[in-house]
mmCIF file of C-alpha atoms in Angstrom:
data_model
loop_
_atom_site.group_PDB
_atom_site.id
_atom_site.type_symbol
_atom_site.label_atom_id
_atom_site.label_comp_id
_atom_site.label_asym_id
_atom_site.label_seq_id
_atom_site.Cartn_x
_atom_site.Cartn_y
_atom_site.Cartn_z
ATOM 1 C CA MET A 1 15.968 56.561 -23.512
ATOM 2 C CA ARG A 2 14.282 59.674 -24.853
ATOM 3 C CA GLN A 3 16.841 59.732 -27.676
ATOM 4 C CA PHE A 4 16.164 56.000 -28.361
ATOM 5 C CA LEU A 5 12.409 56.493 -28.534
ATOM 6 C CA ARG A 6 12.768 59.461 -30.875
ATOM 7 C CA ASP A 7 15.060 57.503 -33.214
ATOM 8 C CA SER A 8 13.185 54.189 -33.246
ATOM 9 C CA GLY A 9 9.620 55.320 -32.482
ATOM 10 C CA HIS A 10 8.596 54.272 -35.984
ATOM 11 C CA LEU A 11 9.494 50.696 -34.965
ATOM 12 C CA VAL A 12 8.175 50.760 -31.418
ATOM 13 C CA ARG A 13 4.722 52.089 -32.347
ATOM 14 C CA PRO A 14 3.814 49.321 -34.845
ATOM 15 C CA ALA A 15 5.282 46.771 -32.425
ATOM 16 C CA VAL A 16 2.924 48.034 -29.717
ATOM 17 C CA VAL A 17 0.006 47.913 -32.154
ATOM 18 C CA LEU A 18 0.968 44.336 -33.078
ATOM 19 C CA VAL A 19 1.169 43.200 -29.457
ATOM 20 C CA VAL A 20 -2.141 44.866 -28.624
ATOM 21 C CA GLY A 21 -3.698 43.251 -31.707
ATOM 22 C CA ILE A 22 -2.473 39.798 -30.721
ATOM 23 C CA ALA A 23 -3.719 40.352 -27.179
ATOM 24 C CA ALA A 24 -7.129 41.403 -28.495
ATOM 25 C CA PHE A 25 -7.218 38.304 -30.715
ATOM 26 C CA LEU A 26 -6.386 35.997 -27.812
ATOM 27 C CA LEU A 27 -8.944 37.674 -25.584
ATOM 28 C CA ILE A 28 -11.765 37.421 -28.119
ATOM 29 C CA ARG A 29 -10.789 33.851 -29.007
ATOM 30 C CA THR A 30 -10.827 32.825 -25.358
ATOM 31 C CA ALA A 31 -14.183 34.465 -24.827
ATOM 32 C CA LEU A 32 -15.751 32.760 -27.838
ATOM 33 C CA ILE A 33 -14.406 29.207 -27.581
ATOM 34 C CA PRO A 34 -16.222 27.057 -25.000
ATOM 35 C CA LYS A 35 -14.089 25.770 -22.144
ATOM 36 C CA ALA A 36 -14.547 22.110 -22.990
ATOM 37 C CA PHE A 37 -13.735 22.530 -26.690
ATOM 38 C CA GLY A 38 -10.992 20.133 -27.743
ATOM 39 C CA LYS A 39 -11.182 17.969 -24.635
ATOM 40 C CA TYR A 40 -11.911 14.833 -26.698
ATOM 41 C CA GLY A 41 -11.453 16.137 -30.250
ATOM 42 C CA HIS A 42 -12.335 19.021 -32.514
ATOM 43 C CA TYR A 43 -15.711 19.681 -30.881
ATOM 44 C CA ASP A 44 -17.269 21.035 -27.713
ATOM 45 C CA ALA A 45 -17.202 18.229 -25.149
ATOM 46 C CA ALA A 46 -19.974 20.000 -23.220
ATOM 47 C CA ALA A 47 -22.306 18.963 -26.069
ATOM 48 C CA LEU A 48 -22.240 15.439 -24.620
ATOM 49 C CA ASP A 49 -23.735 16.732 -21.387
ATOM 50 C CA ARG A 50 -26.274 18.848 -23.256
ATOM 51 C CA ILE A 51 -27.435 15.821 -25.262
ATOM 52 C CA ARG A 52 -27.666 13.817 -22.047
ATOM 53 C CA GLN A 53 -30.127 16.362 -20.630
ATOM 54 C CA HIS A 54 -32.846 15.083 -22.978
ATOM 55 C CA PRO A 55 -35.765 13.727 -20.916
ATOM 56 C CA VAL A 56 -36.475 9.999 -20.908
ATOM 57 C CA ALA A 57 -39.894 8.869 -22.198
ATOM 58 C CA PHE A 58 -39.569 5.082 -21.840
ATOM 59 C CA ALA A 59 -39.009 4.203 -18.187
ATOM 60 C CA GLY A 60 -37.519 0.779 -18.915
ATOM 61 C CA GLN A 61 -38.522 -2.741 -17.999
ATOM 62 C CA ASP A 62 -36.789 -2.748 -14.610
ATOM 63 C CA THR A 63 -38.765 0.301 -13.504
ATOM 64 C CA CYS A 64 -42.120 -1.249 -14.502
ATOM 65 C CA VAL A 65 -41.396 -4.474 -12.653
ATOM 66 C CA MET A 66 -40.595 -2.605 -9.432
ATOM 67 C CA CYS A 67 -44.342 -2.042 -8.861
ATOM 68 C CA HIS A 68 -46.125 -4.345 -11.315
ATOM 69 C CA ASP A 69 -44.711 -7.566 -9.995
ATOM 70 C CA ASP A 70 -47.921 -9.579 -10.544
ATOM 71 C CA GLN A 71 -48.204 -8.705 -14.242
ATOM 72 C CA ALA A 72 -44.494 -9.335 -14.690
ATOM 73 C CA LYS A 73 -44.909 -12.845 -13.274
ATOM 74 C CA ALA A 74 -47.881 -13.597 -15.539
ATOM 75 C CA ARG A 75 -45.923 -12.318 -18.517
ATOM 76 C CA ALA A 76 -42.777 -14.273 -17.636
ATOM 77 C CA ALA A 77 -44.776 -17.517 -17.636
ATOM 78 C CA GLY A 78 -46.044 -17.108 -21.197
ATOM 79 C CA LYS A 79 -44.877 -16.538 -24.726
ATOM 80 C CA HIS A 80 -44.707 -12.784 -24.248
ATOM 81 C CA ALA A 81 -41.956 -13.183 -21.648
ATOM 82 C CA HIS A 82 -39.425 -11.355 -23.813
ATOM 83 C CA VAL A 83 -41.790 -8.490 -24.745
ATOM 84 C CA SER A 84 -41.155 -5.451 -22.577
ATOM 85 C CA CYS A 85 -44.118 -3.738 -20.899
ATOM 86 C CA GLU A 86 -43.675 -0.520 -22.855
ATOM 87 C CA ALA A 87 -43.626 -2.362 -26.197
ATOM 88 C CA CYS A 88 -47.425 -2.540 -25.867
ATOM 89 C CA HIS A 89 -48.224 0.044 -23.187
ATOM 90 C CA GLY A 90 -46.152 2.832 -24.724
ATOM 91 C CA PRO A 91 -43.731 5.232 -23.004
ATOM 92 C CA GLN A 92 -44.477 5.366 -19.262
ATOM 93 C CA ALA A 93 -41.720 7.475 -17.706
ATOM 94 C CA ALA A 94 -44.266 10.205 -16.925
ATOM 95 C CA HIS A 95 -46.347 7.606 -15.068
ATOM 96 C CA ALA A 96 -43.366 5.984 -13.342
ATOM 97 C CA ASN A 97 -41.696 9.231 -12.259
ATOM 98 C CA ALA A 98 -44.860 10.928 -11.022
ATOM 99 C CA ASP A 99 -45.176 11.596 -7.291
ATOM 100 C CA ASP A 100 -48.461 9.738 -7.436
ATOM 101 C CA PRO A 101 -48.294 7.249 -10.356
ATOM 102 C CA SER A 102 -51.970 6.303 -9.928
ATOM 103 C CA ALA A 103 -52.888 9.887 -10.824
ATOM 104 C CA HIS A 104 -51.116 9.420 -14.185
ATOM 105 C CA LYS A 105 -52.796 6.195 -15.178
ATOM 106 C CA PRO A 106 -51.727 5.140 -18.670
ATOM 107 C CA ALA A 107 -54.484 4.540 -21.222
ATOM 108 C CA LEU A 108 -55.093 0.896 -22.044
ATOM 109 C CA PRO A 109 -53.655 -0.146 -25.430
ATOM 110 C CA ASP A 110 -55.930 -0.161 -28.470
ATOM 111 C CA VAL A 111 -56.238 -3.946 -28.706
ATOM 112 C CA ALA A 112 -58.005 -3.940 -32.087
ATOM 113 C CA ASN A 113 -54.848 -2.606 -33.736
ATOM 114 C CA LEU A 114 -52.140 -3.527 -31.252
ATOM 115 C CA CYS A 115 -52.094 -7.318 -31.597
ATOM 116 C CA ARG A 116 -52.312 -7.412 -35.365
ATOM 117 C CA ARG A 117 -49.331 -5.118 -35.779
ATOM 118 C CA CYS A 118 -47.217 -8.064 -34.745
ATOM 119 C CA HIS A 119 -49.413 -11.066 -35.505
ATOM 120 C CA GLU A 120 -51.142 -10.222 -38.808
ATOM 121 C CA LYS A 121 -50.073 -12.658 -41.515
ATOM 122 C CA ASP A 122 -47.293 -11.233 -43.674
ATOM 123 C CA ALA A 123 -45.041 -13.136 -46.063
ATOM 124 C CA ALA A 124 -42.063 -11.040 -44.976
ATOM 125 C CA LYS A 125 -42.334 -12.124 -41.342
ATOM 126 C CA PRO A 126 -40.173 -15.012 -40.127
ATOM 127 C CA ASN A 127 -41.959 -18.332 -40.707
ATOM 128 C CA ASP A 128 -41.676 -19.422 -37.087
ATOM 129 C CA PHE A 129 -43.376 -16.261 -35.807
ATOM 130 C CA PRO A 130 -47.044 -16.854 -34.834
ATOM 131 C CA GLN A 131 -49.222 -15.128 -37.436
ATOM 132 C CA VAL A 132 -52.930 -15.179 -38.296
ATOM 133 C CA VAL A 133 -55.169 -13.568 -40.874
ATOM 134 C CA THR A 134 -57.234 -11.742 -38.273
ATOM 135 C CA ALA A 135 -60.383 -11.541 -40.413
ATOM 136 C CA GLU A 136 -60.449 -15.348 -40.759
ATOM 137 C CA HIS A 137 -59.053 -16.095 -37.313
ATOM 138 C CA SER A 138 -61.506 -14.239 -35.105
ATOM 139 C CA GLY A 139 -64.160 -12.910 -37.450
ATOM 140 C CA GLY A 140 -63.798 -9.411 -36.019
ATOM 141 C CA ALA A 141 -63.858 -10.335 -32.331
ATOM 142 C CA LEU A 142 -61.243 -8.631 -30.165
ATOM 143 C CA CYS A 143 -58.150 -10.742 -29.456
ATOM 144 C CA THR A 144 -58.672 -10.225 -25.732
ATOM 145 C CA ALA A 145 -62.037 -12.034 -25.952
ATOM 146 C CA CYS A 146 -60.062 -15.300 -25.949
ATOM 147 C CA HIS A 147 -56.416 -14.433 -25.168
ATOM 148 C CA GLN A 148 -54.903 -12.926 -22.048
ATOM 149 C CA PRO A 149 -52.394 -10.421 -23.434
ATOM 150 C CA HIS A 150 -49.819 -10.972 -20.665
ATOM 151 C CA ASN A 151 -49.873 -14.716 -21.198
ATOM 152 C CA PRO A 152 -51.650 -15.252 -24.496
ATOM 153 C CA HIS A 153 -52.202 -19.014 -24.531
ATOM 154 C CA LEU A 154 -55.873 -20.029 -24.621
ATOM 155 C CA MET B 1 -7.151 63.279 -12.860
ATOM 156 C CA ASP B 2 -5.123 64.398 -15.825
ATOM 157 C CA LEU B 3 -4.831 61.589 -18.354
ATOM 158 C CA SER B 4 -3.189 62.110 -21.721
ATOM 159 C CA ARG B 5 -4.157 60.109 -24.758
ATOM 160 C CA ARG B 6 -0.755 58.393 -24.643
ATOM 161 C CA ASP B 7 -1.266 57.303 -21.012
ATOM 162 C CA LEU B 8 -4.720 56.008 -21.835
ATOM 163 C CA PHE B 9 -3.445 53.846 -24.715
ATOM 164 C CA ALA B 10 -0.546 52.569 -22.606
ATOM 165 C CA ALA B 11 -2.816 51.640 -19.707
ATOM 166 C CA GLY B 12 -5.384 50.103 -22.077
ATOM 167 C CA GLY B 13 -2.735 48.018 -23.800
ATOM 168 C CA LYS B 14 -1.354 46.708 -20.502
ATOM 169 C CA LEU B 15 -4.833 45.826 -19.324
ATOM 170 C CA LEU B 16 -5.630 43.992 -22.571
ATOM 171 C CA ILE B 17 -2.430 41.944 -22.457
ATOM 172 C CA LEU B 18 -2.887 41.025 -18.793
ATOM 173 C CA ALA B 19 -6.511 40.079 -19.313
ATOM 174 C CA SER B 20 -5.811 37.867 -22.336
ATOM 175 C CA VAL B 21 -2.929 36.102 -20.571
ATOM 176 C CA GLY B 22 -5.155 35.559 -17.562
ATOM 177 C CA ALA B 23 -8.045 34.249 -19.647
ATOM 178 C CA THR B 24 -5.779 31.906 -21.620
ATOM 179 C CA LEU B 25 -4.229 30.606 -18.406
ATOM 180 C CA GLU B 26 -7.670 30.043 -16.966
ATOM 181 C CA GLN B 27 -8.669 28.064 -20.033
ATOM 182 C CA ILE B 28 -5.538 25.915 -19.926
ATOM 183 C CA THR B 29 -5.641 25.203 -16.211
ATOM 184 C CA GLY B 30 -9.439 25.492 -15.861
ATOM 185 C CA ALA B 31 -10.985 23.131 -13.359
ATOM 186 C CA ALA B 32 -12.130 19.837 -14.889
ATOM 187 C CA PRO B 33 -15.895 19.226 -14.871
ATOM 188 C CA PRO B 34 -17.012 17.212 -11.853
ATOM 189 C CA SER B 35 -16.508 13.494 -12.307
ATOM 190 C CA GLU B 36 -19.649 11.399 -12.591
ATOM 191 C CA SER B 37 -20.557 7.754 -12.489
ATOM 192 C CA TYR B 38 -20.600 7.409 -16.287
ATOM 193 C CA ASN B 39 -17.105 7.225 -17.742
ATOM 194 C CA VAL B 40 -16.951 7.716 -21.513
ATOM 195 C CA ALA B 41 -13.659 5.845 -21.728
ATOM 196 C CA GLU B 42 -15.240 2.620 -20.472
ATOM 197 C CA HIS B 43 -17.780 2.191 -23.267
ATOM 198 C CA TRP B 44 -17.872 1.618 -27.009
ATOM 199 C CA TRP B 45 -21.468 1.404 -28.140
ATOM 200 C CA GLY B 46 -22.971 -0.402 -31.104
ATOM 201 C CA MET B 47 -25.936 -2.540 -32.017
ATOM 202 C CA ILE B 48 -26.702 -5.969 -33.361
ATOM 203 C CA VAL B 49 -29.765 -6.484 -35.549
ATOM 204 C CA ASP B 50 -31.152 -9.954 -36.164
ATOM 205 C CA ILE B 51 -32.925 -9.802 -39.537
ATOM 206 C CA ASP B 52 -34.655 -13.127 -38.943
ATOM 207 C CA LYS B 53 -36.344 -11.814 -35.810
ATOM 208 C CA CYS B 54 -37.736 -8.584 -37.279
ATOM 209 C CA ILE B 55 -41.495 -8.735 -37.867
ATOM 210 C CA GLY B 56 -41.832 -5.198 -39.253
ATOM 211 C CA CYS B 57 -44.263 -4.099 -36.542
ATOM 212 C CA GLY B 58 -42.789 -0.585 -36.434
ATOM 213 C CA ASN B 59 -42.570 -0.470 -32.634
ATOM 214 C CA CYS B 60 -38.991 0.794 -32.878
ATOM 215 C CA VAL B 61 -39.977 3.633 -35.222
ATOM 216 C CA ARG B 62 -42.826 4.768 -32.980
ATOM 217 C CA ALA B 63 -40.724 4.448 -29.831
ATOM 218 C CA CYS B 64 -37.872 6.468 -31.355
ATOM 219 C CA SER B 65 -40.278 9.102 -32.538
ATOM 220 C CA LYS B 66 -41.813 9.491 -29.066
ATOM 221 C CA GLU B 67 -38.579 9.280 -27.120
ATOM 222 C CA ASN B 68 -36.738 11.824 -29.248
ATOM 223 C CA GLN B 69 -39.629 13.982 -30.501
ATOM 224 C CA VAL B 70 -38.634 13.250 -34.092
ATOM 225 C CA PRO B 71 -40.587 15.641 -36.342
ATOM 226 C CA GLN B 72 -43.386 14.087 -38.366
ATOM 227 C CA GLY B 73 -42.225 12.695 -41.694
ATOM 228 C CA TYR B 74 -38.599 12.359 -40.538
ATOM 229 C CA PHE B 75 -36.995 9.209 -39.177
ATOM 230 C CA ARG B 76 -33.995 8.385 -37.040
ATOM 231 C CA THR B 77 -34.808 4.740 -37.504
ATOM 232 C CA TRP B 78 -37.099 3.044 -39.989
ATOM 233 C CA VAL B 79 -37.891 -0.423 -41.308
ATOM 234 C CA GLU B 80 -37.595 -1.464 -44.950
ATOM 235 C CA ARG B 81 -39.347 -4.423 -46.511
ATOM 236 C CA TYR B 82 -37.320 -6.224 -49.165
ATOM 237 C CA GLN B 83 -38.935 -8.379 -51.824
ATOM 238 C CA VAL B 84 -36.205 -10.131 -53.750
ATOM 239 C CA GLY B 85 -36.824 -12.197 -56.859
ATOM 240 C CA GLU B 86 -34.533 -14.861 -58.300
ATOM 241 C CA ASP B 87 -32.556 -12.194 -60.162
ATOM 242 C CA GLN B 88 -31.589 -10.814 -56.721
ATOM 243 C CA GLN B 89 -32.871 -7.385 -57.694
ATOM 244 C CA PRO B 90 -34.693 -6.117 -54.614
ATOM 245 C CA HIS B 91 -37.943 -4.206 -54.516
ATOM 246 C CA VAL B 92 -37.823 -2.106 -51.353
ATOM 247 C CA ASP B 93 -40.648 -0.248 -49.690
ATOM 248 C CA SER B 94 -40.992 1.528 -46.368
ATOM 249 C CA PRO B 95 -44.330 3.359 -46.290
ATOM 250 C CA ASN B 96 -43.894 6.297 -43.899
ATOM 251 C CA GLY B 97 -40.878 4.584 -42.386
ATOM 252 C CA ASP B 98 -43.137 1.780 -41.056
ATOM 253 C CA ILE B 99 -44.450 4.086 -38.329
ATOM 254 C CA ASP B 100 -47.981 2.839 -39.133
ATOM 255 C CA GLY B 101 -46.933 -0.699 -40.061
ATOM 256 C CA PHE B 102 -46.841 -2.343 -43.486
ATOM 257 C CA PRO B 103 -49.804 -3.359 -45.628
ATOM 258 C CA ALA B 104 -49.936 -7.159 -45.581
ATOM 259 C CA ASP B 105 -47.588 -8.840 -48.049
ATOM 260 C CA THR B 106 -49.024 -11.984 -49.580
ATOM 261 C CA ARG B 107 -46.524 -12.494 -52.414
ATOM 262 C CA THR B 108 -45.047 -15.954 -52.332
ATOM 263 C CA ASP B 109 -43.007 -15.731 -55.550
ATOM 264 C CA VAL B 110 -40.299 -13.635 -53.903
ATOM 265 C CA LYS B 111 -38.073 -13.848 -50.878
ATOM 266 C CA SER B 112 -39.238 -11.144 -48.514
ATOM 267 C CA PHE B 113 -37.936 -9.887 -45.192
ATOM 268 C CA PHE B 114 -37.661 -6.748 -43.070
ATOM 269 C CA VAL B 115 -34.507 -4.719 -42.485
ATOM 270 C CA PRO B 116 -34.488 -2.191 -39.621
ATOM 271 C CA LYS B 117 -32.234 0.756 -40.403
ATOM 272 C CA LEU B 118 -30.641 3.348 -38.160
ATOM 273 C CA CYS B 119 -27.408 5.300 -37.857
ATOM 274 C CA ASN B 120 -24.529 2.821 -37.973
ATOM 275 C CA HIS B 121 -22.458 4.939 -35.550
ATOM 276 C CA CYS B 122 -19.413 4.491 -37.746
ATOM 277 C CA ALA B 123 -16.010 4.647 -36.110
ATOM 278 C CA ASP B 124 -14.595 6.350 -39.246
ATOM 279 C CA SER B 125 -17.693 8.254 -40.127
ATOM 280 C CA PRO B 126 -17.908 10.130 -43.449
ATOM 281 C CA CYS B 127 -20.404 12.572 -41.920
ATOM 282 C CA VAL B 128 -17.892 13.569 -39.254
ATOM 283 C CA GLN B 129 -15.101 13.964 -41.778
ATOM 284 C CA VAL B 130 -17.029 16.444 -43.937
ATOM 285 C CA CYS B 131 -18.362 18.664 -41.134
ATOM 286 C CA PRO B 132 -16.609 22.016 -41.604
ATOM 287 C CA VAL B 133 -17.231 23.326 -38.089
ATOM 288 C CA GLY B 134 -16.810 20.388 -35.719
ATOM 289 C CA ALA B 135 -20.538 20.200 -35.044
ATOM 290 C CA THR B 136 -20.738 16.454 -35.575
ATOM 291 C CA PHE B 137 -18.304 14.068 -33.979
ATOM 292 C CA VAL B 138 -17.714 10.554 -32.726
ATOM 293 C CA SER B 139 -17.932 10.684 -28.949
ATOM 294 C CA PRO B 140 -15.230 8.883 -26.935
ATOM 295 C CA ASP B 141 -17.764 6.103 -26.319
ATOM 296 C CA GLY B 142 -18.413 5.590 -30.021
ATOM 297 C CA VAL B 143 -21.652 7.465 -30.660
ATOM 298 C CA VAL B 144 -21.952 9.844 -33.623
ATOM 299 C CA LEU B 145 -23.627 12.991 -32.293
ATOM 300 C CA VAL B 146 -24.544 16.463 -33.508
ATOM 301 C CA ASP B 147 -23.908 19.603 -31.457
ATOM 302 C CA LYS B 148 -26.796 21.742 -32.605
ATOM 303 C CA ASN B 149 -25.186 24.840 -31.096
ATOM 304 C CA TYR B 150 -22.360 24.488 -33.615
ATOM 305 C CA CYS B 151 -24.244 23.120 -36.627
ATOM 306 C CA LEU B 152 -24.637 25.620 -39.457
ATOM 307 C CA GLY B 153 -27.164 23.519 -41.357
ATOM 308 C CA CYS B 154 -24.917 23.248 -44.428
ATOM 309 C CA ARG B 155 -26.143 19.678 -45.099
ATOM 310 C CA TYR B 156 -22.711 18.294 -46.083
ATOM 311 C CA CYS B 157 -23.119 15.475 -43.574
ATOM 312 C CA ILE B 158 -26.567 14.603 -44.896
ATOM 313 C CA GLN B 159 -25.056 14.087 -48.358
ATOM 314 C CA ALA B 160 -22.009 12.287 -47.004
ATOM 315 C CA CYS B 161 -23.873 9.615 -45.025
ATOM 316 C CA PRO B 162 -23.897 6.470 -47.214
ATOM 317 C CA TYR B 163 -26.849 5.118 -45.241
ATOM 318 C CA GLY B 164 -29.210 8.093 -45.520
ATOM 319 C CA CYS B 165 -29.498 8.366 -41.759
ATOM 320 C CA ARG B 166 -29.476 12.159 -41.406
ATOM 321 C CA TYR B 167 -31.985 14.900 -42.041
ATOM 322 C CA LEU B 168 -32.221 18.631 -41.521
ATOM 323 C CA HIS B 169 -34.500 19.309 -38.581
ATOM 324 C CA PRO B 170 -37.278 21.532 -39.948
ATOM 325 C CA GLU B 171 -37.482 23.693 -36.815
ATOM 326 C CA THR B 172 -33.881 24.117 -35.701
ATOM 327 C CA ASN B 173 -32.477 23.944 -39.271
ATOM 328 C CA THR B 174 -29.610 21.863 -37.960
ATOM 329 C CA ALA B 175 -28.576 18.338 -38.896
ATOM 330 C CA ASP B 176 -30.339 15.722 -36.801
ATOM 331 C CA LYS B 177 -29.900 11.991 -36.438
ATOM 332 C CA CYS B 178 -30.029 8.957 -34.184
ATOM 333 C CA THR B 179 -28.170 9.635 -30.926
ATOM 334 C CA LEU B 180 -28.318 5.947 -29.973
ATOM 335 C CA CYS B 181 -30.482 7.395 -27.183
ATOM 336 C CA TYR B 182 -27.339 8.851 -25.616
ATOM 337 C CA HIS B 183 -29.440 10.297 -22.782
ATOM 338 C CA ARG B 184 -30.634 6.773 -21.969
ATOM 339 C CA ILE B 185 -27.574 4.592 -22.469
ATOM 340 C CA THR B 186 -25.433 6.885 -20.292
ATOM 341 C CA GLN B 187 -27.769 6.211 -17.367
ATOM 342 C CA GLY B 188 -27.949 2.464 -17.739
ATOM 343 C CA LEU B 189 -31.093 2.184 -19.862
ATOM 344 C CA THR B 190 -31.231 0.621 -23.304
ATOM 345 C CA THR B 191 -32.308 2.612 -26.369
ATOM 346 C CA ALA B 192 -36.000 3.319 -26.914
ATOM 347 C CA CYS B 193 -36.058 1.148 -30.062
ATOM 348 C CA CYS B 194 -34.483 -1.813 -28.264
ATOM 349 C CA GLU B 195 -36.800 -1.307 -25.290
ATOM 350 C CA ALA B 196 -39.876 -1.401 -27.533
ATOM 351 C CA CYS B 197 -38.769 -4.204 -29.879
ATOM 352 C CA PRO B 198 -41.041 -7.155 -29.048
ATOM 353 C CA THR B 199 -38.859 -9.852 -30.631
ATOM 354 C CA GLY B 200 -35.386 -8.797 -29.546
ATOM 355 C CA ALA B 201 -34.379 -8.145 -33.143
ATOM 356 C CA ARG B 202 -32.308 -5.192 -31.930
ATOM 357 C CA GLN B 203 -29.800 -5.329 -29.115
ATOM 358 C CA LEU B 204 -27.778 -2.424 -27.822
ATOM 359 C CA VAL B 205 -24.223 -3.630 -27.227
ATOM 360 C CA ASP B 206 -21.151 -2.271 -25.479
ATOM 361 C CA PHE B 207 -18.011 -3.647 -27.084
ATOM 362 C CA LYS B 208 -15.831 -2.504 -24.179
ATOM 363 C CA ASN B 209 -17.872 -4.388 -21.604
ATOM 364 C CA PRO B 210 -16.338 -7.866 -21.275
ATOM 365 C CA GLN B 211 -19.620 -9.143 -19.771
ATOM 366 C CA ASP B 212 -21.671 -8.036 -22.778
ATOM 367 C CA PRO B 213 -23.236 -10.964 -24.673
ATOM 368 C CA VAL B 214 -22.093 -9.354 -27.937
ATOM 369 C CA HIS B 215 -18.689 -11.045 -27.709
ATOM 370 C CA GLU B 216 -20.311 -14.477 -27.544
ATOM 371 C CA TYR B 217 -22.772 -13.430 -30.254
ATOM 372 C CA LEU B 218 -20.094 -12.308 -32.712
ATOM 373 C CA ARG B 219 -18.144 -15.536 -32.153
ATOM 374 C CA HIS B 220 -21.122 -17.738 -32.972
ATOM 375 C CA ASN B 221 -23.033 -15.882 -35.668
ATOM 376 C CA LYS B 222 -22.368 -14.789 -39.221
ATOM 377 C CA VAL B 223 -22.758 -11.047 -39.239
ATOM 378 C CA GLN B 224 -22.255 -8.244 -41.725
ATOM 379 C CA VAL B 225 -22.349 -4.470 -41.669
ATOM 380 C CA LEU B 226 -24.119 -2.420 -44.324
ATOM 381 C CA LYS B 227 -21.928 -1.299 -47.261
ATOM 382 C CA PRO B 228 -18.684 -2.753 -45.870
ATOM 383 C CA TYR B 229 -16.837 -1.530 -48.980
ATOM 384 C CA MET B 230 -17.366 2.043 -47.776
ATOM 385 C CA ALA B 231 -14.947 1.290 -44.916
ATOM 386 C CA THR B 232 -16.932 3.454 -42.538
ATOM 387 C CA GLY B 233 -16.250 1.291 -39.504
ATOM 388 C CA ALA B 234 -19.996 0.776 -39.034
ATOM 389 C CA LYS B 235 -20.894 -0.629 -35.618
ATOM 390 C CA VAL B 236 -24.393 -1.914 -36.361
ATOM 391 C CA TYR B 237 -23.939 -5.615 -37.103
ATOM 392 C CA TYR B 238 -26.673 -7.414 -39.040
ATOM 393 C CA LYS B 239 -27.136 -11.136 -38.581
ATOM 394 C CA ASP B 240 -28.145 -13.107 -41.673
ATOM 395 C CA LEU B 241 -28.071 -10.036 -43.916
ATOM 396 C CA ASP B 242 -29.066 -10.812 -47.502
ATOM 397 C CA GLY B 243 -26.678 -9.765 -50.257
ATOM 398 C CA SER B 244 -29.414 -7.710 -51.918
ATOM 399 C CA VAL B 245 -29.678 -5.259 -48.995
ATOM 400 C CA ARG B 246 -28.337 -1.815 -49.830
#
């Protein structure tokens, strides 16, 4: 054995260096590559979970209706039946998820600008969509002076 | 303890080899992440957009901006107004992405309509193909996402997207785009833009759900994707799309 090492040491030593090098490469590679990498493709599958961690701002129609049953009924009876609550009232997850929702009361929408965003006359809007030239239609009066926003017929 | 240099190297080498084998084994056989109620294999997300229902109110743009904290001046979704004369050459405007609405259009000599735009979540996405580091990918449920931990900010994907749907986030300096509200749709909610759309012009759809109305919808309506000649496998279907839309 001693004789063998003396004669072929020049081969054994680089072989050991090579094996150690490969081992170091594998070790570093394993440490750097995330566990879930390659699970679905050439990317880190854990990114899906990270992206899912993003907080929700819009609670969703079903959540609103859980408490605001009365407004939901009024809305369902009128032409705004298909308009979700948060389309006008804005994102309400903070209100809905609060321990005491009444302490996080959402601000009322700015009616002067809210209604006309949808209903101001515009040639690009579909013809069958109800539109008015607000200046001629109400002469500056707020829409809510005549219309109930949840069920806007007169 | 008397330790020669030779012994030290020998012991170190053995340790290194054992450790790397162990670590590799652990990675191969590593425990799978805990199963959850959402199964990526059961969904294939997309959207249908009904041009004739869009009123250009900008609710979708504002909702997206609030839901996803989109930096000011950047848009994951926006609305374009097309004014098309008889020569079919469109004049397109989208002031600030429609986040503040459009100035009233009174022209009657042109055909005019609104076109909401967003990431088409292409099945064969050019942006995914050009990413050099695997930072952007099509998820198993058909959503094109960006892993900002991997993104270098090289902007290849921004140039590759035929629809102009990507931007470089000014704070993180990584590519950013519509996630189809992945954090919402994976817990049973619809996207923020669909939630806020007052006319139902946008509908989130799941092509793998046999109960989804999209199957009925695609059987009964004439639909088109944007730039079909790019063969991107776009999954946002537009109903009644005019030929002048780019």
